[in-house]
Tab-separated table of C-alpha atoms in Angstrom:
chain	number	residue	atom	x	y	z
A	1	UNK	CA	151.116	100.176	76.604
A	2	UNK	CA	150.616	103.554	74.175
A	3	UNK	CA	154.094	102.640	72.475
A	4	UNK	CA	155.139	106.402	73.029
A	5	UNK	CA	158.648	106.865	73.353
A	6	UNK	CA	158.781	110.347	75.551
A	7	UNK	CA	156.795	110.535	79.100
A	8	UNK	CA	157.235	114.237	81.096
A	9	UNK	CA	160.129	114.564	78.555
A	10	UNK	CA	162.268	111.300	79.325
A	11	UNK	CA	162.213	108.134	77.256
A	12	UNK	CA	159.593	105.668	78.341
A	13	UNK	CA	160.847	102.709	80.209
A	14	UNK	CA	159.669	100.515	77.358
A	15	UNK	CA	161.931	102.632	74.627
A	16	UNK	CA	164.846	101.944	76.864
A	17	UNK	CA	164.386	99.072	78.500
A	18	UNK	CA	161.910	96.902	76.169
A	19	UNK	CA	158.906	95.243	76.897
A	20	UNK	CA	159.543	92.524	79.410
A	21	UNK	CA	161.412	95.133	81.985
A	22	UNK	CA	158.702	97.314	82.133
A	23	UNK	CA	156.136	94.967	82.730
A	24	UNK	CA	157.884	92.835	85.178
A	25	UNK	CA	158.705	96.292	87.266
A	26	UNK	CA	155.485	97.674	86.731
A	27	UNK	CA	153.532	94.696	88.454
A	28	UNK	CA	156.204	94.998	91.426
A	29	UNK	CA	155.318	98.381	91.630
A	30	UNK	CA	151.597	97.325	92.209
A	31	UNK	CA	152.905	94.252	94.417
A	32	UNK	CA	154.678	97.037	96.579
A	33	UNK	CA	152.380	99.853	96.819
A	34	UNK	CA	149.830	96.707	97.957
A	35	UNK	CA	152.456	95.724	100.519
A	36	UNK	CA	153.201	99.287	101.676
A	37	UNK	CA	149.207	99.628	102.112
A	38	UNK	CA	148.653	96.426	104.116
A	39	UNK	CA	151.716	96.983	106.345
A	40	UNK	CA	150.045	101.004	107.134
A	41	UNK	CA	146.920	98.799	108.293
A	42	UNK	CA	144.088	100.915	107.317
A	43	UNK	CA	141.375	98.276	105.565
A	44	UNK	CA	139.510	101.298	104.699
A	45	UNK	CA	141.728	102.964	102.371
A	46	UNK	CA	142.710	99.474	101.224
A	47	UNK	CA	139.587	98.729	99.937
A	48	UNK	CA	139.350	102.653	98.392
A	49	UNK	CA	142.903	102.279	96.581
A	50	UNK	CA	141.719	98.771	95.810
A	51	UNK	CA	138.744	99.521	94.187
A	52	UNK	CA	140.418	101.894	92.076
A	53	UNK	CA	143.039	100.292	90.699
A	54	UNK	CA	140.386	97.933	89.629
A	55	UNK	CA	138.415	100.701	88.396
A	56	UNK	CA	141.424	102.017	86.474
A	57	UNK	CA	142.569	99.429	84.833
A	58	UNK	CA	138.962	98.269	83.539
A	59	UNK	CA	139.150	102.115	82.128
A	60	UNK	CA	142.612	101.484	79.784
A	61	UNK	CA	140.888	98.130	78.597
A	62	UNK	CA	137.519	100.160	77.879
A	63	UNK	CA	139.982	102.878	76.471
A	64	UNK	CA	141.500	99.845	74.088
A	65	UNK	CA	137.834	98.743	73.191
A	66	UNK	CA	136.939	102.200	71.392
A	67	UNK	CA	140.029	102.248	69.322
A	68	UNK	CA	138.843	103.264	66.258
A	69	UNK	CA	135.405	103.489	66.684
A	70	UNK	CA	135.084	107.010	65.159
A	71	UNK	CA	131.115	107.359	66.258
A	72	UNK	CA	132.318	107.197	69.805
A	73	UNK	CA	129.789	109.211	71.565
A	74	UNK	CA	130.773	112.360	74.809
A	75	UNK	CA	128.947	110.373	77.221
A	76	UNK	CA	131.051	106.631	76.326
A	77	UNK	CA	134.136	108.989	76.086
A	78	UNK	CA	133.577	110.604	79.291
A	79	UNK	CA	132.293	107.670	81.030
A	80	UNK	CA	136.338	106.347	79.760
A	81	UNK	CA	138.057	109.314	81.171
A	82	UNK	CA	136.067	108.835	84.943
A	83	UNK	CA	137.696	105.361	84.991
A	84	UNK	CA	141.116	105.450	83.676
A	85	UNK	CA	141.589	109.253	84.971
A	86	UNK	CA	139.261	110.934	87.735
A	87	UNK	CA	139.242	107.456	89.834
A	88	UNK	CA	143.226	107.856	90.446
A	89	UNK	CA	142.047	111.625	91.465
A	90	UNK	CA	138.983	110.727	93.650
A	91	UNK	CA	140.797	108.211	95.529
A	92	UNK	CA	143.644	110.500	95.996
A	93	UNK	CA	140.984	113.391	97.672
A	94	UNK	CA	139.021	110.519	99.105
A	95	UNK	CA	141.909	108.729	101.460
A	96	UNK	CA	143.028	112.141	102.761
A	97	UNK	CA	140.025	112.906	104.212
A	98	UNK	CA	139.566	109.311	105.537
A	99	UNK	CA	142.859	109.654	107.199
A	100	UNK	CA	142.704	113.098	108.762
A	101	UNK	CA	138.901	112.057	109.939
A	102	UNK	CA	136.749	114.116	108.860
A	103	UNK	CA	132.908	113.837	108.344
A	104	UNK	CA	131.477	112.205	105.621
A	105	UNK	CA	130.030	115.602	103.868
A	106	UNK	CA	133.680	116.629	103.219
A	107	UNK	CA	134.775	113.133	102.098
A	108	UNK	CA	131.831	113.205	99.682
A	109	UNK	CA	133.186	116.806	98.729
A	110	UNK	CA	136.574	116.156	98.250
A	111	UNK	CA	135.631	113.071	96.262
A	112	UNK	CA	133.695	114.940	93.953
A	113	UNK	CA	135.854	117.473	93.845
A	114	UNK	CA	138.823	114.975	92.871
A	115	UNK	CA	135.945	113.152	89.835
A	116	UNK	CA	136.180	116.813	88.299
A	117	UNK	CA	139.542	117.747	88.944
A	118	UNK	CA	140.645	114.367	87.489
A	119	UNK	CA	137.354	114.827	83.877
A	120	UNK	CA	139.414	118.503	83.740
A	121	UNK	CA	143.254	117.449	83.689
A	122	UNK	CA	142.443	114.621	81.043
A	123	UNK	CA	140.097	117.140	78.602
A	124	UNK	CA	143.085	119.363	78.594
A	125	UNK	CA	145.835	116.450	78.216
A	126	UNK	CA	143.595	115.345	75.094
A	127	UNK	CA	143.796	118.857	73.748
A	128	UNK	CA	147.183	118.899	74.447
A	129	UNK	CA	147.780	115.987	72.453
A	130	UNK	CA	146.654	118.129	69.366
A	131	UNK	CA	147.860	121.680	70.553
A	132	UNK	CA	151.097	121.930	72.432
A	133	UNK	CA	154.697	122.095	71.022
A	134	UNK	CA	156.761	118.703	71.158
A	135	UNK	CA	159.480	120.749	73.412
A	136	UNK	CA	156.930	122.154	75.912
A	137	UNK	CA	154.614	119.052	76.419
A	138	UNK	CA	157.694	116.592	77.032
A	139	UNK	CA	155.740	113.865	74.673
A	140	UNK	CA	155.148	113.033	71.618
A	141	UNK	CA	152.185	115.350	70.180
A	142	UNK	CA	150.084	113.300	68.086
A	143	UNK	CA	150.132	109.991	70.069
A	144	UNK	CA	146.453	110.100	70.394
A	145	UNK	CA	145.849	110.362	66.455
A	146	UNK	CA	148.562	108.107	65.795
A	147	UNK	CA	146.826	105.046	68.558
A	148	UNK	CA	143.473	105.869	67.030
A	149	UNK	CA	142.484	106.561	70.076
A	150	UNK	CA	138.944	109.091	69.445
A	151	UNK	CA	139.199	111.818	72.186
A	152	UNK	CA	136.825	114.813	73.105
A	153	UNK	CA	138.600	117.486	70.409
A	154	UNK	CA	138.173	114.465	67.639
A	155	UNK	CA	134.188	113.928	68.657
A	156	UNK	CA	133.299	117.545	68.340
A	157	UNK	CA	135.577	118.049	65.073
A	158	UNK	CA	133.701	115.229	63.594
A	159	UNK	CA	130.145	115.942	64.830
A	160	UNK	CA	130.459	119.496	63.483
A	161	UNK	CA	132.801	118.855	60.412
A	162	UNK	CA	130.941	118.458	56.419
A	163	UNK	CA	130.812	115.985	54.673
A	164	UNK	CA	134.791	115.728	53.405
A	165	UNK	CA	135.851	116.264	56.782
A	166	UNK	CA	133.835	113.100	58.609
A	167	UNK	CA	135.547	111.547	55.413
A	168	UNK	CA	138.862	112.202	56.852
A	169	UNK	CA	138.304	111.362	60.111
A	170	UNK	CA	136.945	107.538	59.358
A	171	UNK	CA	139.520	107.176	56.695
A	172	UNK	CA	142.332	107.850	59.233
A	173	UNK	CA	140.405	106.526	62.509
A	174	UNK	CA	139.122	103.463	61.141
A	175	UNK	CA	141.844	102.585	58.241
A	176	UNK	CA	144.911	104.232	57.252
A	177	UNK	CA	146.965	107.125	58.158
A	178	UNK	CA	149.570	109.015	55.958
A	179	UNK	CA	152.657	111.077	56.875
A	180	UNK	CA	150.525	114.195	56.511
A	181	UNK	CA	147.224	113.484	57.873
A	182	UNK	CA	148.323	114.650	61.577
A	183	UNK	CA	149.082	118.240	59.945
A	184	UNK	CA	145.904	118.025	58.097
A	185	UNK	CA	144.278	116.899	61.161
A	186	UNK	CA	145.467	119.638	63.307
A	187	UNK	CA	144.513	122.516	60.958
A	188	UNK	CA	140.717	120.934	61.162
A	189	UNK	CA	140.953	121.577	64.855
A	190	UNK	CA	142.011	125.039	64.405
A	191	UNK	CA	139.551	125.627	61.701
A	192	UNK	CA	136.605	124.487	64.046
A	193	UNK	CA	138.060	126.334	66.800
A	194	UNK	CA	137.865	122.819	68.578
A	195	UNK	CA	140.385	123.207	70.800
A	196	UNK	CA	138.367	126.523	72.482
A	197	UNK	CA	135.858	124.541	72.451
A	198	UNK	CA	137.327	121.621	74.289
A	199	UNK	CA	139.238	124.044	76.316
A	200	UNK	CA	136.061	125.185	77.843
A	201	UNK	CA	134.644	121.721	78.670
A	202	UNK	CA	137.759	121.280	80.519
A	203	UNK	CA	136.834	124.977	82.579
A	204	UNK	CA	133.468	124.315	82.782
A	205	UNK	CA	134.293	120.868	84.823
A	206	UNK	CA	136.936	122.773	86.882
A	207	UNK	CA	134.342	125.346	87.975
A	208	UNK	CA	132.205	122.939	89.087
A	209	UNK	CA	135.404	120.754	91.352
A	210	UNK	CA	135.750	124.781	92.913
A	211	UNK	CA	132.065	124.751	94.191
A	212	UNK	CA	132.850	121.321	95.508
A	213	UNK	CA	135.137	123.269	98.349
A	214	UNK	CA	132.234	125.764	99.524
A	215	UNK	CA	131.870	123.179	102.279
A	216	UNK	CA	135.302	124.003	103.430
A	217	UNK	CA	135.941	127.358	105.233
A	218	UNK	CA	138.987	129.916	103.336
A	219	UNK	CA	142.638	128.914	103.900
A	220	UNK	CA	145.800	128.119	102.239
A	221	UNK	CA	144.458	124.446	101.688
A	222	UNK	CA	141.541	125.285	100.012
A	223	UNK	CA	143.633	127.853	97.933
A	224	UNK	CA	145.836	125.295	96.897
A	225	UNK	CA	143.195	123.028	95.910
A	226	UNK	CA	141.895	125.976	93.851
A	227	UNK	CA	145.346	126.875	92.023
A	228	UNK	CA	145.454	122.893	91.573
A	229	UNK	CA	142.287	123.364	89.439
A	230	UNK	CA	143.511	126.517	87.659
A	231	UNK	CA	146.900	124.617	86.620
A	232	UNK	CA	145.133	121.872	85.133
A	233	UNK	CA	142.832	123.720	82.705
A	234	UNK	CA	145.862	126.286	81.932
A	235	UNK	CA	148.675	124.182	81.971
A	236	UNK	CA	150.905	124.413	79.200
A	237	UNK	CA	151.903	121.105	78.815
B	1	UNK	CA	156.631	88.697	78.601
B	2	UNK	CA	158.549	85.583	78.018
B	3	UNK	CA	156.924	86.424	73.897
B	4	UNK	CA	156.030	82.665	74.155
B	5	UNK	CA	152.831	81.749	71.817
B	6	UNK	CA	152.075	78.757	73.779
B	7	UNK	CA	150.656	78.181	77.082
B	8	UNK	CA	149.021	74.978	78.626
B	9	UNK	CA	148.482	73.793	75.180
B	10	UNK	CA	146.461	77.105	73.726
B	11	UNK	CA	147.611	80.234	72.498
B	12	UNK	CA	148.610	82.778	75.109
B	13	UNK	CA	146.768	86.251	75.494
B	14	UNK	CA	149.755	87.900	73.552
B	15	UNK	CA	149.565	85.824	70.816
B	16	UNK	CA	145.756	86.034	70.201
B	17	UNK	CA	145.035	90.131	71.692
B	18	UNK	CA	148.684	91.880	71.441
B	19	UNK	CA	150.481	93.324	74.331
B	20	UNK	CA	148.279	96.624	74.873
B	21	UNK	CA	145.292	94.295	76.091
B	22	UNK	CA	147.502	91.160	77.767
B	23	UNK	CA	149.022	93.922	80.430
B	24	UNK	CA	146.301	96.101	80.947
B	25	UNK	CA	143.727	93.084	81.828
B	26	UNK	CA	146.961	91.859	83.725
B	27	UNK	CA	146.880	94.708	85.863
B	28	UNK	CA	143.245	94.767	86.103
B	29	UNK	CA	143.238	90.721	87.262
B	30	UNK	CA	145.745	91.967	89.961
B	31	UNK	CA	143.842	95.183	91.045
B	32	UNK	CA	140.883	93.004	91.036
B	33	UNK	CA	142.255	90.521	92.965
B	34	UNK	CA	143.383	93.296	96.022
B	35	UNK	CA	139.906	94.423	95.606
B	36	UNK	CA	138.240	90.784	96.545
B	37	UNK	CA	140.959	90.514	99.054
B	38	UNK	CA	140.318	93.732	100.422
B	39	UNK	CA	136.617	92.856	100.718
B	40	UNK	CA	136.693	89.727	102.421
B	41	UNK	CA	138.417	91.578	105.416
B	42	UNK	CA	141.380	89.371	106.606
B	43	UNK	CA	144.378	92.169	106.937
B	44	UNK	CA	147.310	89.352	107.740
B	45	UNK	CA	145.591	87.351	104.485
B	46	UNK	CA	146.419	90.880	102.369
B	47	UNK	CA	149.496	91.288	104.382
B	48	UNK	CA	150.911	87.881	103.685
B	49	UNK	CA	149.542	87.782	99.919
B	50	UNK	CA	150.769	91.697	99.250
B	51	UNK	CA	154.818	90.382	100.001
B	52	UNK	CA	154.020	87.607	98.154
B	53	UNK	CA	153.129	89.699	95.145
B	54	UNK	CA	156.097	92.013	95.830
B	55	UNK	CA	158.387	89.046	96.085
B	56	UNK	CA	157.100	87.612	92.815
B	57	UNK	CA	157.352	90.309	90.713
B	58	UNK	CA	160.788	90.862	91.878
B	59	UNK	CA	161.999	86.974	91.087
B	60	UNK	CA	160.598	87.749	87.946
B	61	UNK	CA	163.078	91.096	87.152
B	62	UNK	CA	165.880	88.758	89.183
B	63	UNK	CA	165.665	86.296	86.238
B	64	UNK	CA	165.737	89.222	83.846
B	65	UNK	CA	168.629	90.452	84.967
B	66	UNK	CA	170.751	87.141	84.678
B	67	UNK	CA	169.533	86.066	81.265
B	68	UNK	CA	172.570	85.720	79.238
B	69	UNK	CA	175.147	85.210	81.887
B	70	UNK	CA	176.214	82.066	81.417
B	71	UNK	CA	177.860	81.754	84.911
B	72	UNK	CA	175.451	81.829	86.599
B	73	UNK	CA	175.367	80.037	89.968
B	74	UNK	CA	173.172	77.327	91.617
B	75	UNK	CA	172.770	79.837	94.529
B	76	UNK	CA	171.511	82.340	92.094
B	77	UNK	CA	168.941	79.864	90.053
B	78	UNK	CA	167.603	78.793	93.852
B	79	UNK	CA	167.206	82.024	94.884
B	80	UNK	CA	165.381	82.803	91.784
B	81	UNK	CA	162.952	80.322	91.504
B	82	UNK	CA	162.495	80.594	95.918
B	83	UNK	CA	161.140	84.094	94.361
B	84	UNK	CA	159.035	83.773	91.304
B	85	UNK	CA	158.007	80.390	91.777
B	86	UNK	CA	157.932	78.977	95.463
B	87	UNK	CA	156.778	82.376	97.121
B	88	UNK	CA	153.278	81.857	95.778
B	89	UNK	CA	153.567	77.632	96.377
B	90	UNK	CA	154.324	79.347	100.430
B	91	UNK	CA	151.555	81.735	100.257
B	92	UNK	CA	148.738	79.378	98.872
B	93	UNK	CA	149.665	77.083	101.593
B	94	UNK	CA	150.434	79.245	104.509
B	95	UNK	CA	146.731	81.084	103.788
B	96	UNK	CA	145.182	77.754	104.104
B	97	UNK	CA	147.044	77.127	107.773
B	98	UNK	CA	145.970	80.926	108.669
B	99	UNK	CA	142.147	80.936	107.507
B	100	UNK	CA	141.885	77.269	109.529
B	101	UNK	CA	143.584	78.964	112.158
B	102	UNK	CA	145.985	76.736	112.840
B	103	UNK	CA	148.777	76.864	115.030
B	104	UNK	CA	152.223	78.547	114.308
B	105	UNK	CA	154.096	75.294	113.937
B	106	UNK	CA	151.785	73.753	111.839
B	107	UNK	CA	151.436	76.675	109.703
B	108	UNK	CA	155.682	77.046	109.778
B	109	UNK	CA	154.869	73.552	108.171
B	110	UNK	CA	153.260	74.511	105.710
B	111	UNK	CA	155.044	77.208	104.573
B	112	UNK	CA	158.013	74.419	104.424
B	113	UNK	CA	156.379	72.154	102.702
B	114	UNK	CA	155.014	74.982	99.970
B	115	UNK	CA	158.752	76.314	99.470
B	116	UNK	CA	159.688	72.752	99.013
B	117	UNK	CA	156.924	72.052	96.450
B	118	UNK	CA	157.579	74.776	94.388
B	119	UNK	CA	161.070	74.692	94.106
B	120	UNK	CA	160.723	70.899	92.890
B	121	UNK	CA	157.904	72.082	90.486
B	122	UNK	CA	160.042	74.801	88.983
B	123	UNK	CA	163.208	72.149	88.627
B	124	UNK	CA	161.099	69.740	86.605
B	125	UNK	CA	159.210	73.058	84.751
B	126	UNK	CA	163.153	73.424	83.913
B	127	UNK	CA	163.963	70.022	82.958
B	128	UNK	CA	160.667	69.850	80.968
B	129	UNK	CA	161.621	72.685	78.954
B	130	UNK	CA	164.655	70.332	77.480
B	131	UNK	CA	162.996	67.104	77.859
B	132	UNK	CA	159.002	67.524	77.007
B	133	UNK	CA	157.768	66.970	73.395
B	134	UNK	CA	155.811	69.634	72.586
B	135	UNK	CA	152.065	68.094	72.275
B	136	UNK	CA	152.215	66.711	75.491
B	137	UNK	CA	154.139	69.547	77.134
B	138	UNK	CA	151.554	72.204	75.434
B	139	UNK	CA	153.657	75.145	75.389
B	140	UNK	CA	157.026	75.550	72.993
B	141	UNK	CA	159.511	73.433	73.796
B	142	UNK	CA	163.008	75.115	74.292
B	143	UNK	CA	161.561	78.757	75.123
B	144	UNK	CA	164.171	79.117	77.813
B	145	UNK	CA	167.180	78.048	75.612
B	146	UNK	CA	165.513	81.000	72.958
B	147	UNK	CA	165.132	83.337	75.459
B	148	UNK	CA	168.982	82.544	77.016
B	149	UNK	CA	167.258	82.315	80.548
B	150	UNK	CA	170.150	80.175	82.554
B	151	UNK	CA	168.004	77.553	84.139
B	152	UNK	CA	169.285	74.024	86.546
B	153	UNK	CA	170.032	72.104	83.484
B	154	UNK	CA	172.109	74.417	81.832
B	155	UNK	CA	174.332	75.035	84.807
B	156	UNK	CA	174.834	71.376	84.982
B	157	UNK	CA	175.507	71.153	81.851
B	158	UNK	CA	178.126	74.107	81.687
B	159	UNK	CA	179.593	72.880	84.902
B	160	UNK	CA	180.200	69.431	83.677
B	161	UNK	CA	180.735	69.859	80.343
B	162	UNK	CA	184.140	69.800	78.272
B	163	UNK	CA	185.707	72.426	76.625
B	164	UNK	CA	183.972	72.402	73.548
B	165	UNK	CA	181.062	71.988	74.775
B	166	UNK	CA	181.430	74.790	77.154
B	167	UNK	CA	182.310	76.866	74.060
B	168	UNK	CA	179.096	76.272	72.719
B	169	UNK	CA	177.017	76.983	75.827
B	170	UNK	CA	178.993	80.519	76.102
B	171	UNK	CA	177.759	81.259	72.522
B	172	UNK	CA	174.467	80.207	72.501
B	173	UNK	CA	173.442	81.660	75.470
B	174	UNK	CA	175.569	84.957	75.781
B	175	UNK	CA	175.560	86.103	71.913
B	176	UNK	CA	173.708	84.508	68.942
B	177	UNK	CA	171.905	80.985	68.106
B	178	UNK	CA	171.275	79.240	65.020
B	179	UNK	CA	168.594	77.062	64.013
B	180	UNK	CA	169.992	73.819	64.817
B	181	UNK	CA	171.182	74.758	68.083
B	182	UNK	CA	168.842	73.818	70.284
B	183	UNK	CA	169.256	70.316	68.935
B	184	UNK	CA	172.717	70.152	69.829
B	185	UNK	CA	171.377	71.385	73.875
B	186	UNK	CA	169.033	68.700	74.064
B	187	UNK	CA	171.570	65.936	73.020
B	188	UNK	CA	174.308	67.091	75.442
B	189	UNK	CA	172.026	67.510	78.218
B	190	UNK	CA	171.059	63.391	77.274
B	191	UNK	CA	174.860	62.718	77.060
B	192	UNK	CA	175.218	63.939	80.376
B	193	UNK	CA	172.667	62.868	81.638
B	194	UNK	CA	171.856	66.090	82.521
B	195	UNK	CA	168.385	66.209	82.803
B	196	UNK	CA	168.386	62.992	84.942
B	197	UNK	CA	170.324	64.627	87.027
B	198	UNK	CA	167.908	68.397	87.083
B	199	UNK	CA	165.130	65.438	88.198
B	200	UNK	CA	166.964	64.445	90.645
B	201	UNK	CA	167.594	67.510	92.436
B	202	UNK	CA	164.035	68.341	92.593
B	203	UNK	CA	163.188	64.866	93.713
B	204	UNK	CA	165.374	65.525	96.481
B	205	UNK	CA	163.187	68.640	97.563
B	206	UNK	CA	159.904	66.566	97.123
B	207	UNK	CA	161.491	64.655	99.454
B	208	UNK	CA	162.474	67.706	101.995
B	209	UNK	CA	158.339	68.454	101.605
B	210	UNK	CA	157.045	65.431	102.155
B	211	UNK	CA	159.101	65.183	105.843
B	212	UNK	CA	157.675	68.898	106.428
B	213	UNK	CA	154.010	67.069	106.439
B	214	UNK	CA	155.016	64.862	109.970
B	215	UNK	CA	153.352	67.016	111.943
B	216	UNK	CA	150.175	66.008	110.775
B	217	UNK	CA	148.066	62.970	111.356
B	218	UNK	CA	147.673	60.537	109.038
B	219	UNK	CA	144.466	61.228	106.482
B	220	UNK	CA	143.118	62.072	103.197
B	221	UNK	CA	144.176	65.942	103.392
B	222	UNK	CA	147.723	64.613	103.854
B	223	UNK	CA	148.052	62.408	101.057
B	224	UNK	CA	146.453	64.845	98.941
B	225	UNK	CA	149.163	66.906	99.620
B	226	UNK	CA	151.786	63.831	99.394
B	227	UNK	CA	150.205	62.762	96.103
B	228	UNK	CA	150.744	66.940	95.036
B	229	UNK	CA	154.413	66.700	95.558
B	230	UNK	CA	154.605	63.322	93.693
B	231	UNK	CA	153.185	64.882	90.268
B	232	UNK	CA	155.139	67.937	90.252
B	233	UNK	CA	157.957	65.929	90.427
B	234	UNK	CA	156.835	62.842	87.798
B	235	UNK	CA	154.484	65.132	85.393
B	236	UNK	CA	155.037	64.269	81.399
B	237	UNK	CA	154.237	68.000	81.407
């Protein structure tokens, strides 16, 4: 639905296949997983994985409805990023618990922990978007910018940027872009050290997802979960 | 995905919105729709609706995969339209048996008698698609012939037809059309009478479904159903 052509560095189904393909094998993907679910016979984490694909997809169509809406406010863009993001992430921490039984202080912890495991990973891929090398991130840099699509690093380079700056960022969010506004765009972010900036949201969310798992005693799970954390804020693509 | 701009007589979701929004809120209407299913509790409902989807989705890529191939068989198009069409025709109607709780041959019966309904209602959808004018089918006439999907009436056709007129099927359907083209379709599926014999094929079915219904008594639930099976098969659209 983005239109990029590169995913984890392969073409997209969609730039090799066309539309209908991927659509088609995309719902039978969801028709499966459903089957695969019902057949395991837990209603429990049915309704949990349920939920959140509902919750998910009502995130990529409030995702769609901010396109271009350069005054989108931290809170509307976060409140985006907990749907289409952190849900897939809570559910994931949420249904292990729920199947290895345990009490319902450590399924609330691990499903907090998963909310800002899931915030963190999609602050950094937003960064990313802006930052990393085409070669290292495995897709296209610039997607974001190019789909209009106003991320953290864009909000805080255009609530802190003058006058000729904000003018760049409606022209190009709102109207039209030119071959070298994604350059011009990127050297902003540098400028405004925006990308430390965002950086540190992203750390600041994954400290918090660590003091989630003080309910759980040391181990190589919990260490895991931790290095999970670290990887996602330091991750290089 | 069929890139039609006409559905039930309006424009379709593509057509108005673009194909980000038509598959996200897709997805969402399907993750919604596990959700409410989920919900309501009934694990062999979710069970029996979750293969459905499954076996839906995959007619669907099925018919992808043999547009263009001009030889294809009867078999094939049967199996196709058992999948993408009939499965959900079986499911609405095997749900209604389960949530009565009826017993297993009654709801076998239904099942039947859904397979058999939806199989006829896809023939005529077929037929239509060659036969309808376009106000009062309210969608495009010849979208399948466009999209080179090999459908009842154009294996009769091709089976039946001469060697010109095979010629032309091959071309149209396996490399490239012209504007006049799907004039030409229409009047050799009349001079074969073609489409009167695509009705009667799914007449035949209606008929299979209506024989599925002797298990039940007499009453106004029955000839509802009877009176079901009669439109799909006599419906100017």
């Amino acid at each position: 639905v983005d239109e990029s052509m590169l995913r984890r560095g392969e073409s997209t189904a969609n730039a090799v296949w066309g539309n209908a393909p991927s659509v088609l094998v995309g719902d039978f993907l969801l028709g499966k997983a459903f089957q695969m679910l019902a057949l395991d016979g837990s209603i429990d984490v049915l309704r949990v994985l349920s939920d959140t694909s509902a919750i998910i997809t009502e995130g990529e169509v409030k995702q769609l409805m901010q396109v271009s809406d350069v005054t989108t406010t931290r809170e509307t863009y976060l409140d985006i990023i907990e749907s289409k993001t952190a849900a897939l992430f809570v559910a994931a921490c949420e249904v292990g618990a729920m199947v290895a039984d345990r009490n319902e202080q450590e399924r609330a912890a691990l499903r907090d922990f998963g909310r800002y495991l899931g915030v963190a990973f999609q602050i950094v891929d937003d960064a990313l978007d802006y930052a990393a090398s085409q070669e290292s991130l495995g897709k296209t840099v610039g997607d974001d910018f190019r789909e209009k699509k106003v991320t953290l690093p864009l909000i805080l380079a255009y609530e802190q940027g003058n006058a000729e700056d904000r003018e760049f960022w409606r022209r190009v969010i709102k109207h039209d872009q030119t071959d070298t506004d994604l350059h011009h765009a990127i050297a902003l972010m540098g400028k405004g050290n925006i990308l430390k900036q965002t950086f540190e949201v992203a750390q600041s969310y994954a400290q918090r997802g660590a003091e989630c798992l003080d309910v759980f005693a040391d181990g190589q799970e919990k260490q895991a979960l931790i290095e999970l954390l670290e990887f996602s804020v330091n991750r290089p693509y």
